[in-house]
mmCIF file of C-alpha atoms in Angstrom:
data_model
loop_
_atom_site.group_PDB
_atom_site.id
_atom_site.type_symbol
_atom_site.label_atom_id
_atom_site.label_comp_id
_atom_site.label_asym_id
_atom_site.label_seq_id
_atom_site.Cartn_x
_atom_site.Cartn_y
_atom_site.Cartn_z
ATOM 1 C CA MET Z 145 -67.363 113.088 70.224
ATOM 2 C CA GLY Z 146 -68.169 116.594 69.711
ATOM 3 C CA GLY Z 147 -66.309 118.602 72.305
ATOM 4 C CA THR Z 148 -66.565 122.265 72.520
ATOM 5 C CA PHE Z 149 -63.455 124.269 72.437
ATOM 6 C CA SER Z 150 -63.283 127.905 73.262
ATOM 7 C CA PRO Z 151 -61.504 129.974 70.695
ATOM 8 C CA ARG Z 152 -58.044 131.275 71.572
ATOM 9 C CA PRO Z 153 -57.966 134.841 72.797
ATOM 10 C CA PRO Z 154 -56.596 137.265 70.208
ATOM 11 C CA ARG Z 155 -52.874 138.123 70.452
ATOM 12 C CA ARG Z 156 -51.968 141.516 71.694
ATOM 13 C CA GLU Z 157 -50.628 143.731 69.010
ATOM 14 C CA GLY Z 158 -47.598 145.773 69.664
ATOM 15 C CA PRO Z 159 -43.937 145.375 70.472
ATOM 16 C CA LYS Z 160 -42.705 142.557 72.639
ATOM 17 C CA PRO Z 161 -41.141 143.527 75.923
ATOM 18 C CA ALA Z 162 -37.372 143.355 75.958
ATOM 19 C CA TRP Z 163 -35.921 140.171 77.454
ATOM 20 C CA SER Z 164 -34.229 140.633 80.802
ATOM 21 C CA VAL Z 165 -32.258 138.358 83.016
ATOM 22 C CA PRO Z 166 -34.352 136.589 85.661
ATOM 23 C CA PRO Z 167 -33.633 137.572 89.259
ATOM 24 C CA ALA Z 168 -30.889 135.656 91.043
ATOM 25 C CA PRO Z 169 -32.058 132.864 93.325
ATOM 26 C CA GLY Z 170 -30.050 134.202 96.285
ATOM 27 C CA LEU Z 171 -26.876 133.188 98.027
ATOM 28 C CA THR Z 172 -25.283 129.828 97.365
ATOM 29 C CA LEU Z 173 -24.904 127.333 100.180
ATOM 30 C CA ARG Z 174 -21.177 128.114 100.390
ATOM 31 C CA GLN Z 175 -21.843 131.847 100.596
ATOM 32 C CA ARG Z 176 -24.392 131.315 103.409
ATOM 33 C CA VAL Z 177 -21.947 129.109 105.353
ATOM 34 C CA GLU Z 178 -19.115 131.575 105.005
ATOM 35 C CA ARG Z 179 -21.330 134.453 106.050
ATOM 36 C CA ARG Z 180 -22.324 132.615 109.233
ATOM 37 C CA GLU Z 181 -18.687 131.718 109.899
ATOM 38 C CA ARG Z 182 -17.804 135.425 109.620
ATOM 39 C CA GLU Z 183 -20.611 136.340 111.976
ATOM 40 C CA ALA Z 184 -19.329 133.753 114.496
ATOM 41 C CA GLY Z 185 -15.777 135.116 114.241
ATOM 42 C CA LEU Z 186 -14.394 131.978 112.591
ATOM 43 C CA ARG Z 187 -13.550 133.568 109.234
ATOM 44 C CA CYS Z 188 -12.366 137.039 108.262
ATOM 45 C CA CYS Z 189 -13.462 139.074 105.212
ATOM 46 C CA ASP Z 190 -10.408 138.099 103.141
ATOM 47 C CA ILE Z 191 -11.533 135.996 100.181
ATOM 48 C CA SER Z 192 -8.535 133.714 100.696
ATOM 49 C CA CYS Z 193 -8.788 133.443 104.507
ATOM 50 C CA GLY Z 194 -6.517 130.557 105.356
ATOM 51 C CA LEU Z 195 -7.345 130.493 109.044
ATOM 52 C CA GLY Z 196 -11.086 129.792 108.814
ATOM 53 C CA PRO Z 197 -12.587 126.288 108.905
ATOM 54 C CA SER Z 198 -11.921 123.981 105.968
ATOM 55 C CA ASP Z 199 -14.280 121.575 104.260
ATOM 56 C CA GLU Z 200 -11.693 118.752 104.558
ATOM 57 C CA ASP Z 201 -10.972 119.109 108.244
ATOM 58 C CA PRO Z 202 -13.391 117.853 110.871
ATOM 59 C CA PHE Z 203 -14.843 120.778 112.817
ATOM 60 C CA THR Z 204 -14.458 120.277 116.551
ATOM 61 C CA ASP Z 205 -14.871 122.525 119.546
ATOM 62 C CA LYS Z 206 -11.068 122.685 119.864
ATOM 63 C CA VAL Z 207 -10.780 124.142 116.330
ATOM 64 C CA SER Z 208 -13.674 126.519 116.975
ATOM 65 C CA GLU Z 209 -12.089 127.899 120.147
ATOM 66 C CA ALA Z 210 -8.666 128.306 118.524
ATOM 67 C CA VAL Z 211 -9.941 130.197 115.472
ATOM 68 C CA SER Z 212 -12.500 132.360 117.262
ATOM 69 C CA ALA Z 213 -9.856 133.381 119.824
ATOM 70 C CA MET Z 214 -7.765 134.936 117.044
ATOM 71 C CA LYS Z 215 -8.034 138.681 117.015
ATOM 72 C CA GLN Z 216 -9.432 140.358 113.947
ATOM 73 C CA LEU Z 217 -8.261 143.809 112.825
ATOM 74 C CA THR Z 218 -10.066 146.668 111.217
ATOM 75 C CA ILE Z 219 -8.276 149.129 108.972
ATOM 76 C CA ARG Z 220 -8.318 152.553 110.536
ATOM 77 C CA GLY Z 221 -8.576 155.738 108.517
ATOM 78 C CA LYS Z 222 -5.505 157.977 108.244
ATOM 79 C CA THR Z 223 -7.247 161.213 109.154
ATOM 80 C CA GLU Z 224 -9.492 160.582 112.169
ATOM 81 C CA GLU Z 225 -8.161 158.787 115.216
ATOM 82 C CA GLY Z 226 -10.130 155.660 115.939
ATOM 83 C CA ALA Z 227 -12.422 155.824 112.860
ATOM 84 C CA ASN Z 228 -12.474 152.736 110.684
ATOM 85 C CA ALA Z 229 -11.677 153.148 106.988
ATOM 86 C CA CYS Z 230 -14.155 150.380 106.099
ATOM 87 C CA GLU Z 231 -16.317 147.772 107.833
ATOM 88 C CA HIS Z 232 -14.228 144.741 106.806
ATOM 89 C CA ARG Z 233 -12.310 142.773 109.472
ATOM 90 C CA PHE Z 234 -9.215 140.582 108.943
ATOM 91 C CA HIS Z 235 -6.981 138.178 110.813
ATOM 92 C CA SER Z 236 -3.554 139.855 111.030
ATOM 93 C CA ALA Z 237 -1.927 137.047 108.965
ATOM 94 C CA CYS Z 238 -4.605 137.314 106.247
ATOM 95 C CA LEU Z 239 -4.133 141.084 106.006
ATOM 96 C CA VAL Z 240 -0.331 140.763 105.782
ATOM 97 C CA SER Z 241 -0.625 138.089 103.090
ATOM 98 C CA ALA Z 242 -3.155 140.125 101.061
ATOM 99 C CA GLU Z 243 -1.041 143.282 101.275
ATOM 100 C CA ARG Z 244 2.090 141.418 100.209
ATOM 101 C CA VAL Z 245 0.214 140.127 97.182
ATOM 102 C CA ALA Z 246 -1.143 143.588 96.353
ATOM 103 C CA LEU Z 247 2.397 145.075 96.604
ATOM 104 C CA ARG Z 248 3.846 142.149 94.594
ATOM 105 C CA GLY Z 249 6.231 141.252 97.403
ATOM 106 C CA ALA Z 250 7.534 144.801 98.133
ATOM 107 C CA ASP Z 251 7.960 145.803 101.774
ATOM 108 C CA THR Z 252 5.330 147.948 103.446
ATOM 109 C CA VAL Z 253 6.151 151.392 104.702
ATOM 110 C CA ALA Z 254 5.817 152.012 108.441
ATOM 111 C CA GLU Z 255 5.547 155.614 109.702
ATOM 112 C CA ASP Z 256 4.793 156.791 113.204
ATOM 113 C CA GLY Z 257 4.093 153.274 114.467
ATOM 114 C CA GLN Z 258 1.494 152.731 111.696
ATOM 115 C CA VAL Z 259 1.668 150.525 108.555
ATOM 116 C CA ASN Z 260 -0.150 151.816 105.490
ATOM 117 C CA VAL Z 261 -2.455 149.163 103.989
ATOM 118 C CA SER Z 262 -5.398 148.911 101.605
ATOM 119 C CA CYS Z 263 -8.447 146.748 102.187
ATOM 120 C CA PRO Z 264 -8.292 143.633 100.026
ATOM 121 C CA VAL Z 265 -12.091 143.713 99.549
ATOM 122 C CA CYS Z 266 -12.970 147.358 98.803
ATOM 123 C CA ARG Z 267 -9.420 148.839 98.302
ATOM 124 C CA THR Z 268 -9.954 151.638 100.852
ATOM 125 C CA THR Z 269 -6.641 152.836 102.115
ATOM 126 C CA GLY Z 270 -5.884 153.157 105.823
ATOM 127 C CA CYS Z 271 -3.433 151.929 108.414
ATOM 128 C CA VAL Z 272 -2.943 149.387 111.189
ATOM 129 C CA LYS Z 273 -0.620 149.494 114.189
ATOM 130 C CA LYS Z 274 2.878 148.240 113.636
ATOM 131 C CA GLU Z 275 2.483 145.749 116.531
ATOM 132 C CA GLU Z 276 -0.637 144.260 114.856
ATOM 133 C CA TRP Z 277 1.202 144.024 111.558
ATOM 134 C CA ASP Z 278 4.159 142.264 113.194
ATOM 135 C CA GLU Z 279 1.792 139.715 114.737
ATOM 136 C CA GLY Z 280 0.605 138.840 111.242
ATOM 137 C CA VAL Z 281 4.140 138.544 109.934
ATOM 138 C CA VAL Z 282 5.055 136.169 112.762
ATOM 139 C CA ALA Z 283 1.890 134.128 112.198
ATOM 140 C CA LEU Z 284 2.657 133.745 108.470
ATOM 141 C CA GLU Z 285 6.223 132.591 109.179
ATOM 142 C CA ALA Z 286 5.030 129.913 111.645
#
């Protein structure tokens, strides 16, 4: 029964490397689905988007057409005309809801046909047109 075993290699002397967190495995399934829904125009960047598809509701072409037909807004900077304050896009109702939460129910201030808002994702300040804001208010009340 005499097997031959090779001796263990000697241990390296010196300090052990510091433990570090292993790299993340990537996006979760939910994050991947929501990213694709945003790319398709079905969901806006608001974390609590109430207009995007739901897990409980069956997804049909009728739902897809209704949600993708909804206009999404970008927050424009206050200084340059036409320049976006950030790259995030929102349904008007989602932006109104997020801004009301951020202001704790206080009314927004409209000046020169513009409503001052801050991005719910990155908190960059900018403005949207009063007409676009009013569309969101009406959509929330419906």
